[in-house]
Every structure is written in structure tokens, then in C-alpha cells.
Coordinates of C-alpha atoms and ligand atoms in Angstrom, one line a residue:
M26 CA 24.4 -3.3 14.8
A27 CA 25.9 0.1 14.2
K28 CA 24.1 3.0 16.0
V29 CA 23.2 6.4 14.7
S30 CA 23.9 8.9 17.5
S31 CA 22.0 11.9 16.2
G32 CA 20.1 13.1 13.1
S33 CA 23.0 14.8 11.5
S34 CA 25.6 12.2 12.3
G35 CA 23.3 9.5 11.3
C36 CA 22.8 11.1 7.9
R37 CA 26.6 11.6 7.6
A38 CA 27.2 8.0 8.4
V39 CA 24.8 6.9 5.7
A40 CA 26.4 9.4 3.3
M41 CA 29.8 7.9 4.0
A42 CA 28.5 4.4 3.5
G43 CA 27.1 5.7 0.2
Q44 CA 30.6 5.8 -1.2
F45 CA 30.6 2.0 -1.0
W46 CA 27.0 1.5 -1.8
T47 CA 26.4 3.7 -4.8
R48 CA 28.1 1.1 -6.9
P49 CA 26.3 -2.2 -6.1
P50 CA 28.0 -5.4 -7.1
A51 CA 28.0 -6.0 -10.9
E52 CA 25.5 -8.9 -10.8
E53 CA 23.0 -6.6 -9.0
R54 CA 23.3 -3.7 -11.4
T55 CA 21.1 -3.4 -14.4
T56 CA 21.3 -1.5 -17.6
G57 CA 18.9 -0.4 -20.2
H58 CA 15.2 -0.5 -20.5
G59 CA 13.2 -3.6 -20.6
S60 CA 15.1 -5.3 -17.8
K61 CA 13.0 -6.6 -15.0
S62 CA 15.5 -5.3 -12.5
P63 CA 15.4 -1.7 -11.5
S64 CA 17.8 0.9 -12.7
W65 CA 19.6 2.7 -10.0
S66 CA 19.8 6.2 -11.4
Q67 CA 17.0 8.7 -11.5
Q68 CA 17.5 9.4 -15.2
E69 CA 16.9 5.7 -16.1
L70 CA 13.6 5.4 -14.1
P71 CA 10.6 5.4 -16.4
N72 CA 8.4 8.4 -16.1
V73 CA 5.4 6.3 -15.1
W74 CA 3.9 8.9 -12.8
S75 CA 2.9 11.0 -15.7
N76 CA 0.6 8.2 -17.0
R77 CA -2.4 9.4 -15.2
T78 CA -4.8 7.4 -17.3
L79 CA -3.3 4.1 -16.2
I80 CA -3.2 5.2 -12.6
Y81 CA -6.7 6.3 -12.7
R82 CA -7.8 3.0 -14.2
D83 CA -5.9 1.1 -11.6
V84 CA -7.3 3.1 -8.7
K85 CA -10.7 2.6 -10.1
T86 CA -10.2 -1.1 -10.5
F87 CA -9.0 -1.2 -6.9
L88 CA -12.0 0.7 -5.7
N89 CA -14.3 -1.6 -7.6
E90 CA -12.5 -4.7 -6.3
I91 CA -12.8 -3.8 -2.7
G92 CA -16.3 -2.5 -2.6
G93 CA -18.2 -3.2 -5.7
D94 CA -19.9 0.1 -5.4
P95 CA -17.2 2.9 -5.8
Q96 CA -19.0 5.2 -3.3
E97 CA -19.1 2.5 -0.7
A98 CA -15.4 1.7 -1.5
R99 CA -14.5 5.3 -0.9
Y100 CA -16.3 5.3 2.4
W101 CA -14.3 2.2 3.4
F102 CA -11.1 3.8 2.2
T103 CA -11.9 6.9 4.3
A104 CA -12.7 5.0 7.4
E105 CA -9.5 3.0 7.1
L106 CA -7.4 6.1 6.6
S107 CA -9.0 7.9 9.6
A108 CA -8.5 4.8 11.8
G109 CA -4.8 4.7 10.8
R110 CA -5.3 1.1 9.6
F111 CA -4.9 1.9 6.0
I112 CA -1.3 0.9 5.4
S113 CA -1.3 -2.2 7.5
S114 CA -4.4 -3.4 5.8
I115 CA -3.2 -2.9 2.3
C116 CA 0.5 -3.5 2.6
G117 CA 0.8 -7.2 3.1
P118 CA 3.0 -8.5 5.9
G119 CA 6.5 -8.7 4.5
D120 CA 5.2 -9.3 1.0
D121 CA 7.0 -7.1 -1.5
S122 CA 4.3 -7.2 -4.2
E123 CA 1.5 -6.3 -1.7
S124 CA 3.6 -3.7 0.0
G125 CA 4.5 -2.3 -3.5
F126 CA 0.8 -2.0 -4.3
G127 CA -0.1 -0.4 -1.0
L128 CA 2.7 2.1 -1.1
S129 CA 1.9 2.9 -4.7
L130 CA -1.6 3.6 -3.7
L131 CA -0.4 6.1 -1.2
Q132 CA 1.6 7.8 -3.8
W133 CA -1.3 7.8 -6.2
M134 CA -3.2 9.6 -3.4
D135 CA -0.4 12.3 -3.6
M136 CA 0.9 11.5 -0.2
K137 CA 4.6 12.1 0.1
L138 CA 6.4 9.1 1.5
V139 CA 9.9 8.1 2.5
V140 CA 10.4 4.4 3.0
V141 CA 13.3 3.2 5.1
M142 CA 14.2 -0.4 4.6
G143 CA 14.2 -2.5 7.7
L144 CA 16.3 -5.6 8.0
P145 CA 15.0 -8.5 6.0
P146 CA 13.4 -11.3 8.0
E147 CA 16.3 -13.6 7.2
I148 CA 18.7 -11.4 9.2
E149 CA 18.8 -11.1 12.9
E150 CA 19.4 -7.6 14.1
E151 CA 21.9 -8.7 16.7
D152 CA 23.9 -10.7 14.2
S153 CA 24.0 -8.3 11.3
A154 CA 27.2 -6.4 12.4
K155 CA 29.1 -9.0 14.3
T156 CA 31.5 -10.0 11.7
G157 CA 32.4 -8.9 8.2
T158 CA 30.8 -11.9 6.7
E159 CA 27.5 -11.4 8.5
S160 CA 27.5 -7.7 7.8
S161 CA 28.1 -8.5 4.2
L162 CA 25.2 -11.0 4.3
A163 CA 23.0 -8.3 5.8
R164 CA 24.0 -5.9 3.1
T165 CA 23.4 -8.4 0.4
M166 CA 20.0 -9.3 1.7
M167 CA 19.0 -5.7 2.1
V168 CA 20.0 -5.0 -1.5
K169 CA 17.9 -8.0 -2.6
H170 CA 14.9 -6.8 -0.7
C171 CA 15.3 -3.2 -1.8
Q172 CA 15.5 -4.4 -5.4
A173 CA 12.4 -6.5 -4.9
L174 CA 10.4 -3.7 -3.4
T175 CA 11.6 -1.3 -6.0
E176 CA 10.4 -3.7 -8.7
A177 CA 7.1 -4.1 -6.9
L178 CA 6.6 -0.4 -6.7
Q179 CA 7.6 0.1 -10.4
H180 CA 5.2 -2.7 -11.3
N181 CA 2.5 -0.7 -9.7
S182 CA 3.4 2.5 -11.7
A183 CA 5.0 4.2 -8.7
N184 CA 8.1 6.3 -9.1
V185 CA 10.7 5.0 -6.7
M186 CA 14.3 5.9 -6.1
P187 CA 16.5 3.7 -4.0
F188 CA 19.0 5.5 -1.9
F189 CA 22.3 3.8 -1.0
S190 CA 23.8 7.2 -0.5
S191 CA 22.3 9.6 1.9
E192 CA 24.0 12.6 0.2
A193 CA 21.1 12.4 -2.2
L194 CA 18.8 11.7 0.6
L195 CA 19.8 14.9 2.3
Q196 CA 18.8 16.8 -0.8
L197 CA 15.3 15.5 -0.2
Q198 CA 14.8 18.4 2.2
H199 CA 15.4 20.8 -0.6
T200 CA 13.8 19.1 -3.5
Q201 CA 10.7 17.6 -1.8
D202 CA 9.9 15.9 -5.1
E203 CA 6.5 14.5 -4.5
S204 CA 6.6 12.2 -7.5
I205 CA 9.4 10.0 -6.1
I206 CA 9.2 7.6 -3.2
P207 CA 12.7 7.5 -1.7
L208 CA 13.6 4.0 -0.6
V209 CA 16.4 4.4 1.9
C210 CA 18.8 1.5 2.8
P211 CA 20.1 2.2 6.3
V212 CA 23.9 1.7 5.9
G213 CA 26.8 3.5 7.4
R214 CA 30.5 3.3 8.2
D215 CA 31.8 2.6 11.7
A216 CA 34.8 4.2 13.4
A217 CA 37.1 1.7 11.8
G218 CA 35.9 2.6 8.4
H219 CA 33.9 -0.6 7.7
S220 CA 30.5 -0.3 6.1
S221 CA 27.8 -1.7 8.2
V222 CA 24.1 -1.9 8.5
L223 CA 22.6 0.7 10.7
S224 CA 19.6 0.4 12.9
P225 CA 16.6 1.2 10.7
I226 CA 14.7 2.6 13.6
Q227 CA 17.5 5.0 14.5
V228 CA 17.9 6.0 10.8
T229 CA 14.2 6.6 10.7
A230 CA 14.5 8.7 13.8
A231 CA 17.4 10.7 12.3
I232 CA 15.4 11.3 9.1
S233 CA 12.4 12.3 11.1
Q234 CA 14.4 14.9 13.0
S235 CA 15.2 16.4 9.7
L236 CA 12.0 16.0 7.7
H237 CA 9.4 16.2 10.4
P238 CA 6.9 13.6 9.1
L239 CA 3.3 13.8 10.2
K240 CA 3.2 10.0 10.7
V241 CA 5.8 7.2 11.1
I242 CA 4.4 3.8 10.3
F243 CA 6.1 0.5 11.0
L244 CA 5.4 -2.4 8.8
N245 CA 6.4 -5.9 9.7
S246 CA 5.5 -9.5 9.3
S247 CA 4.3 -10.2 12.8
G248 CA 2.8 -7.1 14.3
G249 CA 4.6 -4.8 16.7
I250 CA 8.3 -3.9 16.4
R251 CA 9.4 -7.2 17.8
N252 CA 7.9 -10.6 17.4
Q253 CA 6.9 -13.1 20.1
N254 CA 10.5 -14.3 20.5
R255 CA 11.6 -10.7 21.0
K256 CA 13.4 -11.0 17.7
K257 CA 13.4 -8.1 15.3
A258 CA 10.5 -8.0 13.0
V259 CA 10.8 -4.6 11.4
Y260 CA 10.4 -4.8 7.7
Y261 CA 9.7 -1.4 6.3
L262 CA 9.4 1.9 8.1
I263 CA 7.3 4.5 6.3
L264 CA 7.4 8.2 6.9
L265 CA 4.5 10.2 5.7
I266 CA 5.9 13.6 5.1
S267 CA 2.8 15.1 4.1
V268 CA -0.8 13.9 4.2
C269 CA -2.3 17.1 2.9
V270 CA -3.9 15.3 0.0
C271 CA -4.9 12.7 2.4
V272 CA -7.3 15.4 3.6
C273 CA -8.5 15.4 0.0
V274 CA -9.0 11.7 0.1
L275 CA -10.8 11.9 3.4
S276 CA -12.9 14.8 2.2
H277 CA -14.0 13.0 -0.9
V278 CA -17.0 11.6 0.9
R279 CA -18.6 14.8 2.0
I280 CA -16.4 17.8 1.3
F281 CA -18.4 18.8 -1.7
T282 CA -21.0 20.6 0.3
L283 CA -23.0 23.0 -1.8
H284 CA -22.9 26.6 -0.6
R285 CA -25.2 29.4 -1.6
Y286 CA -22.9 32.0 -3.2
S287 CA -24.6 35.0 -1.6
S288 CA -23.9 33.7 2.0
L289 CA -20.5 32.3 1.4
D290 CA -17.1 33.8 1.9
I291 CA -15.4 32.6 -1.2
D292 CA -12.1 33.7 -2.5
I293 CA -13.3 34.7 -5.9
D294 CA -9.8 35.2 -7.3
R295 CA -8.9 31.6 -6.4
L296 CA -12.1 30.3 -7.9
L297 CA -11.7 32.2 -11.1
A298 CA -8.0 31.1 -11.3
L299 CA -9.2 27.5 -10.9
I300 CA -11.8 27.9 -13.7
N301 CA -9.6 29.9 -16.1
K302 CA -6.6 27.5 -15.7
S303 CA -8.6 24.4 -16.0
F304 CA -10.6 25.6 -19.0
E305 CA -7.5 27.1 -20.5
K306 CA -9.3 30.3 -21.3
N307 CA -10.6 33.2 -19.3
L308 CA -14.1 34.0 -18.2
R309 CA -15.7 37.2 -19.2
E310 CA -14.9 40.0 -16.8
D311 CA -18.5 40.4 -15.8
Y312 CA -19.0 36.7 -15.3
I313 CA -19.2 36.8 -11.5
A314 CA -21.3 40.0 -11.6
S315 CA -23.7 38.2 -13.8
L316 CA -24.0 35.4 -11.3
K317 CA -24.6 37.9 -8.5
G318 CA -27.6 39.0 -10.3
L319 CA -29.1 35.6 -9.9
N320 CA -30.3 35.1 -6.4
E321 CA -30.4 31.4 -6.7
S322 CA -26.9 31.0 -7.9
A323 CA -25.0 28.3 -6.0
L324 CA -21.5 27.1 -5.8
A325 CA -20.1 23.8 -4.9
F326 CA -16.4 23.6 -4.2
C327 CA -14.0 21.4 -2.5
C328 CA -10.7 21.1 -0.8
R329 CA -8.6 24.2 -1.4
Y330 CA -10.3 25.1 -4.6
S331 CA -9.2 21.9 -6.4
A332 CA -12.7 21.3 -7.8
A333 CA -15.8 23.5 -8.2
A334 CA -19.2 23.5 -9.8
I335 CA -21.2 26.6 -10.4
I336 CA -24.9 26.0 -10.5
T337 CA -27.6 28.5 -11.3
T338 CA -31.3 28.1 -11.2
E339 CA -32.9 28.8 -14.6
P340 CA -36.5 29.9 -15.0
V341 CA -37.5 26.8 -16.8
N342 CA -40.0 24.2 -15.5
S343 CA -40.5 26.4 -12.4
G344 CA -36.7 26.6 -11.7
T345 CA -34.2 24.0 -12.8
P346 CA -30.5 23.8 -11.8
Y347 CA -28.2 24.6 -14.6
L348 CA -24.6 23.4 -14.3
D349 CA -22.8 26.4 -15.6
K350 CA -19.3 25.4 -14.7
F351 CA -18.0 22.0 -13.8
V352 CA -14.3 22.0 -13.1
V353 CA -11.4 20.0 -11.5
S354 CA -7.9 21.5 -11.3
S355 CA -5.5 20.2 -13.9
S356 CA -3.4 18.4 -11.3
K357 CA -6.3 16.5 -9.9
Q358 CA -8.0 15.5 -13.1
G359 CA -8.5 11.9 -14.0
Q360 CA -8.5 10.7 -10.4
G361 CA -12.2 10.5 -9.8
T362 CA -12.8 13.9 -8.3
G363 CA -15.2 15.0 -11.1
Q364 CA -17.2 11.8 -10.6
I365 CA -17.6 12.5 -6.9
L366 CA -18.5 16.1 -7.5
W367 CA -21.1 15.1 -10.0
E368 CA -22.6 12.7 -7.5
C369 CA -22.8 15.4 -4.9
I370 CA -24.5 17.7 -7.3
R371 CA -27.0 15.1 -8.2
Q372 CA -27.7 14.2 -4.5
D373 CA -28.1 17.8 -3.4
L374 CA -29.7 19.5 -6.4
G375 CA -31.3 16.7 -8.4
K376 CA -30.9 16.5 -12.1
P377 CA -29.3 19.6 -13.6
F378 CA -29.1 20.4 -17.3
W379 CA -25.9 21.6 -18.8
R380 CA -24.0 21.9 -22.0
S381 CA -20.4 21.4 -23.2
R382 CA -18.4 22.2 -26.3
A383 CA -18.7 19.5 -29.0
T384 CA -14.9 19.2 -28.8
N385 CA -14.7 18.5 -25.1
R386 CA -13.0 15.2 -24.4
I387 CA -15.3 14.6 -21.4
N388 CA -18.4 14.3 -23.6
P389 CA -18.5 10.5 -23.7
W390 CA -18.8 10.6 -19.9
F391 CA -21.5 13.3 -20.1
F392 CA -23.4 11.1 -22.5
K393 CA -23.4 8.3 -19.9
H394 CA -24.9 10.6 -17.4
C395 CA -27.7 12.2 -19.3
D396 CA -31.1 11.1 -20.5
G397 CA -30.9 13.1 -23.6
S398 CA -28.5 15.3 -25.6
F399 CA -28.6 17.4 -28.7
V400 CA -25.7 18.6 -30.9
N401 CA -26.1 22.1 -32.0
G402 CA -23.1 23.5 -33.9
R403 CA -20.2 23.8 -31.4
W404 CA -22.4 22.9 -28.4
I405 CA -23.8 19.7 -27.1
S406 CA -26.7 20.3 -24.8
Y407 CA -27.7 17.8 -22.2
E408 CA -31.3 17.5 -20.9
L409 CA -33.5 20.6 -21.5
V410 CA -31.7 20.9 -24.8
E411 CA -34.0 23.5 -26.4
Y412 CA -33.4 25.8 -23.5
A413 CA -29.7 25.2 -23.1
K414 CA -28.7 25.9 -26.6
Y415 CA -29.7 29.5 -26.4
L416 CA -27.7 30.4 -23.2
P417 CA -24.9 32.9 -23.8
D418 CA -21.2 32.1 -23.8
S419 CA -19.4 33.0 -20.6
S420 CA -15.9 32.9 -21.9
C421 CA -13.9 35.6 -23.7
S422 CA -14.9 35.4 -27.3
H423 CA -11.5 36.3 -28.7
I424 CA -10.0 32.9 -27.6
A425 CA -11.4 30.6 -30.2
T426 CA -9.6 27.3 -29.6
S427 CA -10.3 26.2 -26.0
V428 CA -11.3 23.1 -24.3
G429 CA -15.1 23.0 -24.1
E430 CA -17.3 24.6 -21.5
Ligands
LIG25 C1 -20.8 22.3 -17.7 C2 -19.4 22.3 -18.0 O1 -18.6 23.0 -17.3 S1 -18.7 21.3 -19.2 C3 -17.0 21.5 -19.1 C4 -16.4 20.5 -18.2 N1 -15.1 21.0 -17.7 C5 -14.0 21.2 -18.4 O2 -13.9 20.8 -19.6 C6 -12.9 21.8 -17.7 C7 -11.6 21.0 -17.8 N2 -11.8 19.6 -17.4 C8 -12.0 19.3 -16.0 O3 -12.0 20.2 -15.2 C9 -12.2 17.8 -15.6 O4 -11.6 17.1 -16.6 C10 -13.7 17.4 -15.5 C11 -14.4 18.3 -14.5 C12 -14.4 17.5 -16.9 C13 -13.7 15.9 -15.1 O5 -13.1 15.8 -13.8 P1 -12.1 14.6 -13.5 O6 -11.8 14.7 -12.0 O7 -11.0 14.7 -14.4 O8 -13.0 13.4 -13.9 P2 -13.0 11.9 -13.3 O9 -11.6 11.6 -12.9 O10 -14.0 11.8 -12.2 O11 -13.5 11.1 -14.5 C14 -14.8 11.1 -14.9 C15 -14.9 10.5 -16.2 O12 -14.2 11.4 -17.2 C16 -13.3 10.7 -17.9 N3 -12.2 11.6 -18.2 C17 -11.5 12.3 -17.3 N4 -10.6 13.0 -17.9 C18 -10.6 12.7 -19.2 C19 -10.0 13.2 -20.4 N5 -9.0 14.1 -20.3 N6 -10.3 12.6 -21.5 C20 -11.3 11.7 -21.6 N7 -12.0 11.3 -20.6 C21 -11.7 11.8 -19.4 C22 -12.9 9.5 -17.0 O13 -12.4 8.4 -17.8 C23 -14.2 9.2 -16.4 O14 -15.0 8.4 -17.2 P3 -15.3 6.9 -16.9 O15 -16.0 6.9 -15.6 O16 -16.2 6.5 -18.1 O17 -14.0 6.2 -16.9

């Protein structure tokens, strides 16, 4: 097997090999939409990532499947992630469809990944570069497995880009496009100019030197890097470049701690930016000041201001929590954050009352979570409807067409 001597030379070797590999054999290339085989150019890849509804539905189905109760499932999910067992438990051993699902799930969680293809189980590492024929066989098998994994990822709505040229891979450092899982085939050219399969581990090391992943995970069919016969068993190597949203995932369980506004050091500008952006309209300038006047005002917020709830206590029924603002940042909507935030509010504060604009798309969900509602002009009041409908509007009045409150 060819060796990668250092990060940069390894990348150069792959880049050189790319000249041969960017044009796969005719029978392995695909054209047009509707084909089951993957396209090899970024432009042809379907923009499945933007379909958040489907992704949300799939994640929810997954959570339901594994736990029955979504909250319990999330707990399980968190435990698996913290224990580092997550990938091995959901990416099946050497099974492309299971691996595709597991890797897609990581992407849905907004983790940034790079996948380096290992040698397929059919190929022995020692044999792969011995002769031209064997090298060619290794290459063909790798393309086949790369294609299968690409299809599996696309089948699970992941956005994947196979790299047979590492020129493009090198650009990863600059683009850092989170919506794409780069699938790297470790190939290079030796001193004699022949293309050959490189050591996946060394390519991973070379990429790691450049991208500084937080975690490198080895997936294989038998556990460990080598199997009992000391034969190679590496199947995929995964680099988690960033697990920052993994923090979000981990924090789903209890990050939504409610804080009393008066005793909390909150970045008000960030909080207002979150609310204004998500509601697509601006709050009144005196909004925060009006909250300060209320001693019992409370805020709930999570993970870098990606979700927040502002709850006040209204002088009705000896003090009842009023959900004044309930918001998730636009980039995190539709992924279950609102549901978790809601559960935390219920757990910590009991049953609040609230209202929303009659045009708000979230209303069907609000209906499911209330005991009673009342439509009054442009407002729908939930619970304590007689009281809620007379509360003042907190947004700028000159913006008439906005998503509901
Ligand atoms: C008191 C008030 O503040 S009322 C105003 C509410 N806030 C806003 O309108 C601000 C803009 N919107 C948001 O910030 C968010 O969309 C929220 C807070 C309403 C919901 O948070 P999300 O994280 O997106 O919700 P989450 O993913 O947990 O989904 C909860 C439910 O809402 C539904 N939902 C989420 N987004 C949408 C949408 N755009 N259209 C229709 N339904 C939606 C989901 O399908 C789910 O319902 P289900 O359990 O029946 O399938």
C-alpha cells in the first residue's frame, strides 16, 4: 500500500491521483436526475438538506422508534453521545444503509463530518498495491463502496460529496460548508506515476493535521482497527470537525434552565436579536424596560441564544405564568427544540397562558397543548382567554405583516 508521508504531501498525492479519479469509468458515471446512482458533481446533488420538514419528521420517527417516549429517547441519545458510543451503535458494522442512516443523523444534528473511506472488506490492505491488477481491483471496489455509501446517505436526505480529487478536499479548509459530508476516497500516485490506494489511516492523519477534528472515529466490521487474524478491518473513518451543536444535542435534556431575569447576566442585545430575527419584526424599544418593571419576570434560554422563552407572572388567579415570547432561532426551527423548551416551561412553571397571532403557522401545535382557546380578531388566546386578549402588543405597530406573536 502506498504511504502518505506528511499532511501536505499526503494531500498532494491525493490531489495528483484526482487527475485520474475525477473521471470514473463510464459504467460508474451517472447522469441526470432520477437515477439511483449518485451524481459526482456538486451541482447535480439534490438540495435535500433544505427540506427541514422531512428531516424533522425522520428524526422524530427515529426518536419514537428507539424510545417510545421522545423524552426518554433524547435521554438515551444524550447518554450515547456522552459515552462516545453513539456512532458505533447506530452505524452498522460495514453495512452501507445503516452507516448511511447513522452518518445522516450526525449531519441532521448539525455536526460537521468528513468521512474517509477505508478499504472495503473484500480487499486485503497488504495486497491492494502489489500489482496493477490488484490496485485496480482495490480502486474499483472502493468506488463501488463509495457509491453505495453515497446512495445510502442520499437516501437518508444527507448531502454528500464524494472526493476523488483532493484539490477540492483542500478547499474544505476554506469553505467549511456544513451542509455537505465530504466522502474522501484515499488514492494517490506513487513515484512511478501510477495511481494507487493510500493508507486510509494515514490519509486520515494527514487530513486531521490540516482540519484539526475534535474526534476521529473508526468504524469497522469487527471492532478495533484489525480483526482477530490481524487483517485490516477498517471500513470508514469519520472525522468530527465540529461538535459544537453536539453540545446543543447534549444540552437538550436540561439546558433550558429557567433563570430569573433580575439575577441573570443576560446579553440583552443577543436576546433581542434572536427574538426580532425569529419573529421577523422588531420589539418595541421599551419592551425590556417594561419587563424590568415586573419583578416576577423570568427568562428561559438555551445554548448560545438559539431558543428563548420570556415568561412573566400576571396578577390573575393569584399570579399565573404568562408566556410572553416563545422563540427558536430560524436555523434551529423544526428540529424539536421548541417542543423541549415547552416541556421545560411546563415542568418548571406549570401551565402558562399565552396567545399567538391567528396567522401563526404554529397554532395547530398550540391547540394540541392547550385546554382551551379563543379566537379574537387577529389573536388566538390560549387558557385564561378573557385575560389574555386584553394584553398589549409588544411589537412595533408599524410593521403590519409579521409572523404571529
Ligand atoms: C407566545 C408566543 O411567543 S407565540 C409565537 C411563537 N413564536 C414564533 O412564532 C416565532 C417564530 N417561530 C419559532 O420561533 C419556532 O417556530 C417555534 C418556537 C414556534 C417552534 O419551535 P420549533 O423548534 O420550530 O418547534 P419544534 O421543532 O419543536 O416543533 C414543534 C411543533 O411545531 C410544528 N412546527 C414547527 N415549525 C413549524 C412550521 N414552520 N409550520 C408548521 N408547524 C411547525 C412541528 O411540526 C411540531 O408539531 P408536531 O409535534 O405536531 O409535529
